[in-house]
């Protein structure tokens, strides 16, 4: 079968495996050796502890024999004593395409040692400075100007932490101009340096700057971003497709909160532009409450210029108190064009459900939520009529008072809920309204507001759903973690014939217990499927516990061993913590144990 796959497909598979697995697969056959070896050596990390071993001339030195496979090199924390290795390093890896360099020397000597002429093939370069180092932009940019193939540049520094107190700001808009003079071919620029405030008198000069038309993606992290800087960015990068702005909180106690009149003046300045990122399709903004007017200003300006954003990621961090007039554009950014929306709200203090501030998103197909407030899921479905994927983390998910007024079927196909509090009515509603739902993942969902029935069960009724994939783990009822699960499939079964009291209806059902595997050195919960005799015992337990006459096991504390789970020997005692009954129309694949779920962590 392997020879039928083209090299590109095998390489792609290899790139998604762990390093150990890549090495193992490379030994299977000749068809796998080259692509899996290339994947294993694609990225190489070099530091003070292992650099000497790289240049050992032993015949068995795998670093030397596989040097031609290295495409991406990471240099982290090398000190001045490693100077003699730099020339060897550049001789050994002359054709690398990507370099990540972490400057940890307080004297800034290592950066000066690198001969950039030897790495002219670089297309991606990331330089991070971990100490208080004063960078001279012209000197740095002059050195980098020999990299004619460089298209992606990242410059990060923690100098801003010091600059807040020293009032030092090494990067001005003129330094950005200088950067593009030396590197005119850049397509992707990520800058995390302290920025000097732009003087008002410079605005007329900025209007005449030469745009950097090649830049398609721009990232900037700084709390001095304001209308003047946005004015400059809009003129400098007219062809931007993606922008990321992180307005950090460094020194916020020393900065005044932007007042409403300042906001109006800034909007007035930006409105004098002929255009404002007209090609922009994707944006990400991270801001804190102290700077909420500037956070709002960016999206209000996009709306003013009718910029058609397709993907928006909004991260809003509220610190302590906040002004009563929160930015209304928080959840209403270009609603007509949006296709994907990510919302992250931390320490948010709204008492009303956040969905009260939702507008109508007619084109939205993906919605990702990480919030700590109440979410009315029926409102989301009503306001997003074309939604296909919904991910919610850390919220309280309920139905609104109007949930009985179902407006019609909804095309939702994938639902991922993690770390939420909810109730079973929510899922009954989803199952009835979203008949096309094919993927459902529940991780750390708490049903603490619901007590178990007399038969020690909680019915999770989604009997209208025909699922392709079902993933469930870490379900809680009040303070107890559920370890017993029943998967019921009711296809071709009359609902009226199901025995809901004793779980013995004609539906196809499978019983499982989540426990710790004693054969594994690491403590990983796994799934054990009950056989027929064990199922009969559990059914008898449910019947007799309802009558109050069951005495087959003693009910008491079990002393949870790891993550709330015990060994398989405790499965009978764990019946007292309840049975989670998942009822669906049908399901092709389902996963209950942590190990399998973690292997599918990227699935949404």
Short mmCIF file of N, CA, C and O in Angstrom, two decimals, residues 314-366:
data_model
loop_
_atom_site.label_atom_id
_atom_site.label_comp_id
_atom_site.label_asym_id
_atom_site.label_seq_id
_atom_site.Cartn_x
_atom_site.Cartn_y
_atom_site.Cartn_z
N UNK A 314 -10.98 38.52 18.57
CA UNK A 314 -11.04 39.61 19.53
C UNK A 314 -10.73 39.06 20.91
O UNK A 314 -11.41 38.15 21.40
N UNK A 315 -9.71 39.61 21.55
CA UNK A 315 -9.36 39.24 22.92
C UNK A 315 -9.45 40.48 23.78
O UNK A 315 -8.77 41.47 23.52
N UNK A 316 -10.31 40.42 24.81
CA UNK A 316 -10.57 41.60 25.63
C UNK A 316 -10.36 41.23 27.08
O UNK A 316 -11.03 40.35 27.62
N UNK A 317 -9.40 41.90 27.74
CA UNK A 317 -9.06 41.61 29.13
C UNK A 317 -9.49 42.77 30.01
O UNK A 317 -9.02 43.90 29.83
N UNK A 318 -10.36 42.49 30.92
CA UNK A 318 -10.87 43.54 31.80
C UNK A 318 -10.14 43.49 33.13
O UNK A 318 -10.07 42.45 33.79
N UNK A 319 -9.56 44.59 33.53
CA UNK A 319 -8.82 44.67 34.77
C UNK A 319 -9.58 45.54 35.78
O UNK A 319 -9.89 46.70 35.50
N UNK A 320 -9.81 44.99 36.95
CA UNK A 320 -10.45 45.73 38.04
C UNK A 320 -11.76 46.36 37.56
O UNK A 320 -12.63 45.68 37.05
N UNK A 321 -11.88 47.67 37.71
CA UNK A 321 -13.11 48.35 37.31
C UNK A 321 -13.01 48.76 35.85
O UNK A 321 -11.95 48.82 35.26
N UNK A 322 -14.16 49.10 35.29
CA UNK A 322 -14.20 49.49 33.88
C UNK A 322 -15.26 50.57 33.71
O UNK A 322 -16.24 50.63 34.45
N UNK A 323 -15.04 51.40 32.73
CA UNK A 323 -16.01 52.45 32.46
C UNK A 323 -17.35 51.82 32.05
O UNK A 323 -17.38 50.76 31.43
N UNK A 324 -18.47 52.45 32.39
CA UNK A 324 -19.78 51.85 32.11
C UNK A 324 -20.08 51.71 30.62
O UNK A 324 -20.82 50.84 30.22
N UNK A 325 -19.50 52.56 29.78
CA UNK A 325 -19.78 52.50 28.34
C UNK A 325 -18.77 51.60 27.65
O UNK A 325 -17.75 52.05 27.14
N UNK A 326 -19.01 50.32 27.67
CA UNK A 326 -18.11 49.38 27.01
C UNK A 326 -18.24 49.52 25.50
O UNK A 326 -19.28 49.92 25.00
N UNK A 327 -17.19 49.19 24.75
CA UNK A 327 -17.24 49.38 23.30
C UNK A 327 -18.33 48.53 22.65
O UNK A 327 -18.30 47.32 22.72
N UNK A 328 -19.30 49.16 22.03
CA UNK A 328 -20.41 48.43 21.42
C UNK A 328 -19.95 47.64 20.21
O UNK A 328 -20.62 46.69 19.80
N UNK A 329 -18.82 48.03 19.62
CA UNK A 329 -18.36 47.32 18.44
C UNK A 329 -17.68 46.00 18.78
O UNK A 329 -17.21 45.30 17.91
N UNK A 330 -17.62 45.67 20.07
CA UNK A 330 -16.94 44.46 20.50
C UNK A 330 -17.47 43.23 19.77
O UNK A 330 -16.72 42.36 19.35
N UNK A 331 -18.78 43.14 19.60
CA UNK A 331 -19.39 41.98 18.96
C UNK A 331 -20.10 42.33 17.66
O UNK A 331 -20.91 41.57 17.18
N UNK A 332 -19.83 43.48 17.10
CA UNK A 332 -20.55 43.89 15.89
C UNK A 332 -19.61 44.33 14.77
O UNK A 332 -19.96 45.16 13.97
N UNK A 333 -18.42 43.75 14.74
CA UNK A 333 -17.45 44.14 13.72
C UNK A 333 -17.87 43.57 12.37
O UNK A 333 -18.03 42.36 12.21
N UNK A 334 -18.03 44.44 11.39
CA UNK A 334 -18.38 44.09 10.01
C UNK A 334 -19.22 42.82 9.92
O UNK A 334 -18.78 41.81 9.35
N UNK A 335 -20.42 42.82 10.49
CA UNK A 335 -21.20 41.57 10.57
C UNK A 335 -21.60 41.01 9.21
O UNK A 335 -21.79 39.80 9.08
N UNK A 336 -21.72 41.84 8.18
CA UNK A 336 -22.18 41.35 6.88
C UNK A 336 -21.15 40.45 6.21
O UNK A 336 -21.51 39.50 5.51
N UNK A 337 -19.87 40.73 6.38
CA UNK A 337 -18.83 39.98 5.66
C UNK A 337 -18.19 38.87 6.48
O UNK A 337 -17.50 38.01 5.92
N UNK A 338 -18.38 38.87 7.79
CA UNK A 338 -17.68 37.91 8.65
C UNK A 338 -18.05 36.47 8.32
O UNK A 338 -19.23 36.14 8.15
N UNK A 339 -17.02 35.62 8.26
CA UNK A 339 -17.22 34.19 8.09
C UNK A 339 -16.74 33.42 9.32
O UNK A 339 -17.31 32.40 9.67
N UNK A 340 -15.68 33.92 9.98
CA UNK A 340 -15.12 33.26 11.17
C UNK A 340 -14.92 34.31 12.25
O UNK A 340 -14.34 35.37 11.99
N UNK A 341 -15.40 34.03 13.45
CA UNK A 341 -15.29 34.97 14.56
C UNK A 341 -14.79 34.25 15.81
O UNK A 341 -15.35 33.23 16.21
N UNK A 342 -13.72 34.78 16.42
CA UNK A 342 -13.17 34.29 17.68
C UNK A 342 -13.35 35.39 18.72
O UNK A 342 -12.94 36.53 18.49
N UNK A 343 -13.93 35.05 19.85
CA UNK A 343 -14.13 36.04 20.92
C UNK A 343 -13.57 35.46 22.22
O UNK A 343 -13.97 34.38 22.65
N UNK A 344 -12.64 36.19 22.83
CA UNK A 344 -12.05 35.79 24.10
C UNK A 344 -12.24 36.93 25.09
O UNK A 344 -11.71 38.03 24.90
N UNK A 345 -13.01 36.68 26.13
CA UNK A 345 -13.30 37.69 27.14
C UNK A 345 -12.87 37.15 28.50
O UNK A 345 -13.44 36.18 29.01
N UNK A 346 -11.85 37.75 29.10
CA UNK A 346 -11.35 37.32 30.39
C UNK A 346 -11.63 38.40 31.43
O UNK A 346 -11.44 39.59 31.17
N UNK A 347 -12.05 37.95 32.61
CA UNK A 347 -12.38 38.85 33.71
C UNK A 347 -13.49 39.82 33.33
O UNK A 347 -13.54 40.95 33.78
N UNK A 348 -14.37 39.38 32.45
CA UNK A 348 -15.45 40.23 31.99
C UNK A 348 -16.55 40.26 33.05
O UNK A 348 -16.92 39.23 33.60
N UNK A 349 -17.11 41.44 33.32
CA UNK A 349 -18.01 41.60 34.47
C UNK A 349 -19.46 41.84 34.08
O UNK A 349 -20.25 42.29 34.89
N UNK A 350 -19.83 41.56 32.84
CA UNK A 350 -21.23 41.72 32.45
C UNK A 350 -22.11 40.73 33.21
O UNK A 350 -21.83 39.54 33.24
N UNK A 351 -23.18 41.21 33.81
CA UNK A 351 -24.10 40.32 34.51
C UNK A 351 -25.10 39.69 33.55
O UNK A 351 -25.54 38.57 33.75
N UNK A 352 -25.47 40.39 32.49
CA UNK A 352 -26.41 39.84 31.53
C UNK A 352 -25.67 38.92 30.55
O UNK A 352 -24.45 39.03 30.38
N UNK A 353 -26.38 37.99 29.93
CA UNK A 353 -25.73 37.10 28.95
C UNK A 353 -25.03 37.89 27.86
O UNK A 353 -25.57 38.88 27.36
N UNK A 354 -23.85 37.46 27.48
CA UNK A 354 -23.08 38.18 26.48
C UNK A 354 -23.80 38.17 25.14
O UNK A 354 -23.61 39.06 24.29
N UNK A 355 -24.66 37.19 24.92
CA UNK A 355 -25.38 37.10 23.65
C UNK A 355 -26.42 38.21 23.49
O UNK A 355 -26.97 38.39 22.40
N UNK A 356 -26.72 38.96 24.55
CA UNK A 356 -27.62 40.10 24.43
C UNK A 356 -27.03 41.15 23.50
O UNK A 356 -27.76 41.96 22.92
N UNK A 357 -25.70 41.15 23.36
CA UNK A 357 -25.03 42.15 22.54
C UNK A 357 -24.71 41.62 21.15
O UNK A 357 -23.95 42.23 20.40
N UNK A 358 -25.25 40.46 20.82
CA UNK A 358 -25.05 39.90 19.49
C UNK A 358 -25.88 40.66 18.46
O UNK A 358 -26.99 41.08 18.74
N UNK A 359 -25.29 40.80 17.26
CA UNK A 359 -26.04 41.32 16.13
C UNK A 359 -26.28 40.16 15.17
O UNK A 359 -25.88 39.03 15.43
N UNK A 360 -26.92 40.42 14.07
CA UNK A 360 -27.22 39.38 13.09
C UNK A 360 -26.01 39.16 12.19
O UNK A 360 -25.57 40.07 11.49
N UNK A 361 -25.45 37.95 12.25
CA UNK A 361 -24.31 37.59 11.41
C UNK A 361 -24.81 36.66 10.31
O UNK A 361 -24.82 35.44 10.47
N UNK A 362 -25.20 37.22 9.19
CA UNK A 362 -25.83 36.42 8.14
C UNK A 362 -24.88 35.46 7.45
O UNK A 362 -25.32 34.44 6.92
N UNK A 363 -23.58 35.76 7.42
CA UNK A 363 -22.64 34.91 6.70
C UNK A 363 -21.72 34.10 7.59
O UNK A 363 -20.88 33.35 7.08
N UNK A 364 -21.84 34.21 8.91
CA UNK A 364 -20.90 33.56 9.82
C UNK A 364 -21.06 32.04 9.76
O UNK A 364 -22.15 31.50 9.91
N UNK A 365 -19.92 31.33 9.58
CA UNK A 365 -19.94 29.86 9.54
C UNK A 365 -19.16 29.24 10.69
O UNK A 365 -19.36 28.07 11.00
N UNK A 366 -18.26 30.00 11.33
CA UNK A 366 -17.52 29.49 12.49
C UNK A 366 -17.55 30.52 13.60
O UNK A 366 -17.30 31.71 13.36
#
